[in-house]
Structures are given as structure tokens and as C-alpha cells.
Amino acid sequence: MANFIRNQFGRLDILVNNAGVLGSGVKAEDRKNFRYSVEDITGPNAVSQKKFVNQTYEITVSCLRTNYYGTKHLTEALIPILEQSSSARIVNVSSTLGKLKFIPNEKAKKELGDVDGLTEEKVEKLVEDFLEDVKNDLVETKHWPPLFSAYIVSKAALNAYTRMLAKKYPKIATNAVCPGYTSTDINDSTGIFTVEEAARGPVMLAVMPDHQRPSGCFFFQTEMSTF
């Protein structure tokens, strides 16, 4: 892909990383009982909702490969041609669930929130430790999120990677954005926002005028938020 874009166009102006999977499967017979709201996934109801969800090691690996590693590897391949643009943008479609406040593991929260000390090696190690804990059935013992842990950790890692990219490549405006609770197949069409409404944030960041463009920030739809 990188060679094709380079040969055909010479540069890349905008990269939107939108691919994502949930990393957990709600059992078909329980979908009518499951609640997808942030409060139900991260609050007191999270543990009681676990019985409705399949959260295996294999599904977790697939989620991290798509949501974090896939985005990271594609972005790294395209950075050289993004640098050929005078107004390059990277938009990482993330989630509110990836906010640090939803990571109960204090060590992970501290490392992901240390923007000045963030390194790819630290994030990679954190993701590897999480996968090892999933493999050994230590998710709750090690204080990872009990519900949708793969999705939450993958988006938290993506947010950290966004901040690292913004710092490493200051000429490329790099931001993360949560499109909101959107009605799609990933949540059995229970979302409150349409696809068109959800697209406003990513599109805004992709085409924002140069003199206004932020970098290293997190947005909820079109409003700047916190990591």
C-alpha cells in the first residue's frame, strides 16, 4: 500500500485509522439482557454482566492485533509518505472506554498517563503483560477491567500511541477521537448516534485548517476531552 501511494501520488495527506473489533462476544441468547453503556461496562454492573460475554485469550489476541498492533504497524509503514505532505493528519478512531480512569490497574494507569515518559517499549510491555494475565486467568487479580478488558486496554494503548506519535512527529497533526456510542453491528445496533453523526469528529480532525489544528489530543466527537 505504501509503495502504491508513493508511486501514484508522492505523498499522503490524511490517514484515518478506523478498523476496530470489540474483543468480546455477547452470547446470542443473552443480547437482550446485556447493556452496552459506559456505566454498565465500567461500573458496579460490570462483574454481573460478565456471564453474558465470551472473553477468551484467542479473542483478546485478535482484538489487540487489530485495535493496537494493526494501527501501529500501518501507521509506521505510512509515516514516510505522510512526512512528504505539508499538512499531514493522523486520526485514530478510539473510544471513551480507553480513558485512563477506566483502567483499575494503577501501574498501567500511571505508565500510560506519563506523557513525558511514554515510550513504545513501555506500551508494548504493558500490552504483553496484559495478554499474559489473560492467558493465566489473572485479569481481575491483576486489576484489569473485568468486562471488555481487551477492548479497553487496546484503546488505552492506542491513545498512548497517539500521544507518542504527536511528540515524535510534530509536523504531523495526530489525534484520537471517540465517535460516540454509535449504532453499528459491534453493539447490536443499540447505539444512540447514527454513523453520520459519529463521523463528524474524525472528519473535523482530518480537514481542520492548519492554523487551528491541534495535535496529541483526545476528542469526544467534535469536542476536545481528556485522556
Tab-separated table of C-alpha atoms in Angstrom:
chain	number	residue	atom	x	y	z
A	1	MET	CA	0.000	0.000	0.000
A	2	ALA	CA	2.743	2.462	0.957
A	3	ASN	CA	4.582	1.879	-2.318
A	4	PHE	CA	1.373	2.282	-4.333
A	5	ILE	CA	0.535	5.622	-2.687
A	6	ARG	CA	4.115	6.847	-3.058
A	7	ASN	CA	4.286	5.868	-6.726
A	8	GLN	CA	0.831	7.197	-7.628
A	9	PHE	CA	0.609	10.354	-5.529
A	10	GLY	CA	4.014	11.051	-3.998
A	11	ARG	CA	2.578	11.786	-0.566
A	12	LEU	CA	-0.257	11.037	1.863
A	13	ASP	CA	-2.173	13.919	3.438
A	14	ILE	CA	-4.665	12.146	5.719
A	15	LEU	CA	-4.634	8.774	7.493
A	16	VAL	CA	-7.767	7.717	9.383
A	17	ASN	CA	-7.282	4.526	11.396
A	18	ASN	CA	-10.838	3.290	11.854
A	19	ALA	CA	-10.534	-0.518	11.948
A	20	GLY	CA	-11.651	-1.992	15.254
A	21	VAL	CA	-13.162	-5.058	16.903
A	22	LEU	CA	-14.839	-5.479	20.281
A	23	GLY	CA	-12.657	-8.296	21.580
A	24	SER	CA	-15.588	-9.925	23.370
A	25	GLY	CA	-18.695	-11.644	22.144
A	26	VAL	CA	-22.082	-11.259	23.786
A	27	LYS	CA	-23.834	-14.609	23.680
A	28	ALA	CA	-26.744	-14.593	21.229
A	29	GLU	CA	-29.267	-15.769	23.793
A	30	ASP	CA	-28.231	-13.017	26.221
A	31	ARG	CA	-28.120	-9.997	23.916
A	32	LYS	CA	-31.496	-8.743	25.085
A	33	ASN	CA	-30.201	-8.659	28.675
A	34	PHE	CA	-26.828	-7.051	28.017
A	35	ARG	CA	-26.297	-3.302	28.389
A	36	TYR	CA	-23.580	-1.582	26.364
A	37	SER	CA	-23.486	1.810	28.110
A	38	VAL	CA	-20.182	3.058	29.524
A	39	GLU	CA	-21.685	2.986	33.013
A	40	ASP	CA	-22.774	-0.653	32.703
A	41	ILE	CA	-19.445	-1.750	31.214
A	42	THR	CA	-17.195	0.043	33.715
A	43	GLY	CA	-19.373	0.496	36.807
A	44	PRO	CA	-20.738	-1.828	39.502
A	45	ASN	CA	-22.767	-3.807	36.943
A	46	ALA	CA	-19.661	-4.892	35.024
A	47	VAL	CA	-18.965	-8.014	37.076
A	48	SER	CA	-22.583	-9.180	36.955
A	49	GLN	CA	-22.634	-8.721	33.168
A	50	LYS	CA	-19.600	-10.974	32.661
A	51	LYS	CA	-21.811	-14.049	32.465
A	52	PHE	CA	-23.274	-12.749	29.194
A	53	VAL	CA	-19.905	-12.387	27.467
A	54	ASN	CA	-17.286	-14.641	25.881
A	55	GLN	CA	-13.830	-13.284	26.746
A	56	THR	CA	-11.219	-15.808	25.644
A	57	TYR	CA	-7.477	-15.470	25.215
A	58	GLU	CA	-7.784	-16.044	21.463
A	59	ILE	CA	-10.388	-13.287	21.076
A	60	THR	CA	-8.236	-10.981	23.196
A	61	VAL	CA	-5.191	-11.551	20.975
A	62	SER	CA	-7.288	-10.831	17.873
A	63	CYS	CA	-8.574	-7.599	19.425
A	64	LEU	CA	-5.097	-6.308	20.293
A	65	ARG	CA	-3.793	-7.256	16.844
A	66	THR	CA	-6.493	-5.184	15.171
A	67	ASN	CA	-7.068	-2.255	17.514
A	68	TYR	CA	-3.486	-1.596	18.582
A	69	TYR	CA	-0.854	-3.510	16.629
A	70	GLY	CA	-2.662	-3.194	13.296
A	71	THR	CA	-2.998	0.563	13.648
A	72	LYS	CA	0.601	0.887	14.818
A	73	HIS	CA	2.111	-1.176	12.005
A	74	LEU	CA	0.065	0.506	9.266
A	75	THR	CA	0.905	3.960	10.592
A	76	GLU	CA	4.617	3.161	10.769
A	77	ALA	CA	4.547	1.986	7.154
A	78	LEU	CA	2.879	5.212	6.021
A	79	ILE	CA	4.811	7.755	8.120
A	80	PRO	CA	7.481	8.340	5.423
A	81	ILE	CA	4.888	9.413	2.843
A	82	LEU	CA	2.882	11.385	5.399
A	83	GLU	CA	6.066	13.353	6.027
A	84	GLN	CA	6.063	14.359	2.356
A	85	SER	CA	2.839	16.317	2.936
A	86	SER	CA	2.867	19.913	4.141
A	87	SER	CA	-0.369	19.340	6.071
A	88	ALA	CA	-0.397	15.716	7.217
A	89	ARG	CA	-3.042	14.422	9.623
A	90	ILE	CA	-3.426	11.132	11.506
A	91	VAL	CA	-6.826	10.449	13.059
A	92	ASN	CA	-7.046	7.417	15.336
A	93	VAL	CA	-10.638	6.392	15.991
A	94	SER	CA	-10.613	5.408	19.648
A	95	SER	CA	-13.159	5.154	22.450
A	96	THR	CA	-14.147	6.795	25.704
A	97	LEU	CA	-13.657	3.339	27.207
A	98	GLY	CA	-9.927	3.772	26.606
A	99	LYS	CA	-9.729	6.675	29.056
A	100	LEU	CA	-7.269	6.181	31.900
A	101	LYS	CA	-9.997	6.401	34.536
A	102	PHE	CA	-11.347	3.067	33.297
A	103	ILE	CA	-8.030	1.259	33.895
A	104	PRO	CA	-8.142	-0.050	37.502
A	105	ASN	CA	-4.548	-1.335	37.285
A	106	GLU	CA	-2.721	1.572	38.932
A	107	LYS	CA	0.703	0.707	37.491
A	108	ALA	CA	-0.692	0.600	33.956
A	109	LYS	CA	-2.656	3.799	34.507
A	110	LYS	CA	0.442	5.610	35.772
A	111	GLU	CA	2.624	4.485	32.865
A	112	LEU	CA	0.015	5.267	30.202
A	113	GLY	CA	-0.638	8.671	31.736
A	114	ASP	CA	3.021	9.692	31.942
A	115	VAL	CA	3.100	11.524	28.618
A	116	ASP	CA	6.681	12.737	29.077
A	117	GLY	CA	7.945	9.267	29.931
A	118	LEU	CA	5.887	7.326	27.394
A	119	THR	CA	7.841	5.031	25.106
A	120	GLU	CA	6.793	2.389	22.619
A	121	GLU	CA	8.695	-0.171	24.678
A	122	LYS	CA	6.679	0.650	27.807
A	123	VAL	CA	3.360	0.389	25.987
A	124	GLU	CA	4.397	-2.862	24.283
A	125	LYS	CA	5.440	-4.325	27.652
A	126	LEU	CA	2.153	-3.289	29.219
A	127	VAL	CA	0.160	-4.927	26.415
A	128	GLU	CA	2.275	-8.081	26.670
A	129	ASP	CA	1.766	-8.226	30.449
A	130	PHE	CA	-1.980	-7.864	29.966
A	131	LEU	CA	-2.057	-10.697	27.427
A	132	GLU	CA	-0.074	-12.907	29.799
A	133	ASP	CA	-2.539	-12.157	32.602
A	134	VAL	CA	-5.468	-13.029	30.327
A	135	LYS	CA	-3.759	-16.282	29.371
A	136	ASN	CA	-3.272	-17.176	33.049
A	137	ASP	CA	-6.798	-16.110	34.073
A	138	LEU	CA	-5.479	-13.265	36.222
A	139	VAL	CA	-7.461	-10.371	34.747
A	140	GLU	CA	-9.314	-9.415	37.913
A	141	THR	CA	-6.491	-10.471	40.244
A	142	LYS	CA	-4.155	-8.047	38.454
A	143	HIS	CA	-6.819	-5.327	38.444
A	144	TRP	CA	-7.577	-5.138	34.742
A	145	PRO	CA	-11.123	-4.183	33.666
A	146	PRO	CA	-13.405	-7.190	34.303
A	147	LEU	CA	-15.612	-6.578	31.259
A	148	PHE	CA	-14.448	-5.875	27.679
A	149	SER	CA	-10.907	-5.785	29.052
A	150	ALA	CA	-9.310	-6.417	25.639
A	151	TYR	CA	-11.184	-3.520	24.041
A	152	ILE	CA	-10.479	-1.124	26.906
A	153	VAL	CA	-6.760	-1.947	27.077
A	154	SER	CA	-6.389	-1.818	23.287
A	155	LYS	CA	-7.940	1.650	23.120
A	156	ALA	CA	-5.913	2.891	26.102
A	157	ALA	CA	-2.766	1.672	24.326
A	158	LEU	CA	-3.925	3.364	21.112
A	159	ASN	CA	-4.435	6.634	22.980
A	160	ALA	CA	-0.920	6.397	24.411
A	161	TYR	CA	0.459	5.659	20.945
A	162	THR	CA	-1.368	8.736	19.623
A	163	ARG	CA	0.389	10.944	22.166
A	164	MET	CA	3.756	9.392	21.347
A	165	LEU	CA	3.269	9.969	17.621
A	166	ALA	CA	2.335	13.608	18.180
A	167	LYS	CA	5.502	14.118	20.192
A	168	LYS	CA	7.769	12.197	17.800
A	169	TYR	CA	6.403	13.774	14.606
A	170	PRO	CA	5.447	17.382	15.460
A	171	LYS	CA	4.783	18.255	11.805
A	172	ILE	CA	2.023	15.620	11.608
A	173	ALA	CA	-1.194	16.546	13.447
A	174	THR	CA	-2.047	13.335	15.303
A	175	ASN	CA	-5.169	12.973	17.425
A	176	ALA	CA	-7.513	10.344	18.846
A	177	VAL	CA	-11.284	10.670	18.708
A	178	CYS	CA	-14.230	8.809	20.186
A	179	PRO	CA	-17.139	8.868	17.713
A	180	GLY	CA	-19.661	8.245	20.483
A	181	TYR	CA	-21.966	5.325	21.186
A	182	THR	CA	-22.780	4.657	17.553
A	183	SER	CA	-25.399	2.273	16.222
A	184	THR	CA	-23.351	-0.426	14.461
A	185	ASP	CA	-23.013	-4.200	14.338
A	186	ILE	CA	-20.399	-4.105	17.106
A	187	ASN	CA	-23.101	-3.231	19.675
A	188	ASP	CA	-26.083	-4.935	18.025
A	189	SER	CA	-27.270	-1.535	16.734
A	190	THR	CA	-28.066	-0.282	20.241
A	191	GLY	CA	-26.071	2.948	19.873
A	192	ILE	CA	-27.654	6.384	20.200
A	193	PHE	CA	-25.698	8.088	17.394
A	194	THR	CA	-26.014	7.491	13.670
A	195	VAL	CA	-22.962	6.703	11.568
A	196	GLU	CA	-23.254	10.171	10.016
A	197	GLU	CA	-23.233	11.820	13.450
A	198	ALA	CA	-20.279	9.697	14.553
A	199	ALA	CA	-18.250	10.705	11.504
A	200	ARG	CA	-18.270	14.405	12.381
A	201	GLY	CA	-15.347	14.225	14.802
A	202	PRO	CA	-12.963	12.235	12.601
A	203	VAL	CA	-13.848	14.367	9.558
A	204	MET	CA	-13.337	17.592	11.507
A	205	LEU	CA	-9.853	16.498	12.598
A	206	ALA	CA	-8.997	15.335	9.092
A	207	VAL	CA	-9.846	18.626	7.364
A	208	MET	CA	-9.336	21.242	10.087
A	209	PRO	CA	-7.423	24.324	8.825
A	210	ASP	CA	-3.703	24.279	9.544
A	211	HIS	CA	-3.789	27.290	11.856
A	212	GLN	CA	-6.406	25.605	14.067
A	213	ARG	CA	-5.213	22.021	14.108
A	214	PRO	CA	-4.290	20.524	17.496
A	215	SER	CA	-2.031	17.517	17.970
A	216	GLY	CA	-1.661	14.919	20.697
A	217	CYS	CA	-5.237	15.431	21.874
A	218	PHE	CA	-8.310	13.311	22.569
A	219	PHE	CA	-11.740	14.331	21.300
A	220	PHE	CA	-15.230	13.150	22.058
A	221	GLN	CA	-16.920	13.710	18.715
A	222	THR	CA	-16.084	17.359	17.921
A	223	GLU	CA	-15.190	18.479	21.457
A	224	MET	CA	-11.721	18.250	22.993
A	225	SER	CA	-11.670	15.974	26.028
A	226	THR	CA	-9.082	14.356	28.301
A	227	PHE	CA	-7.178	11.102	28.100
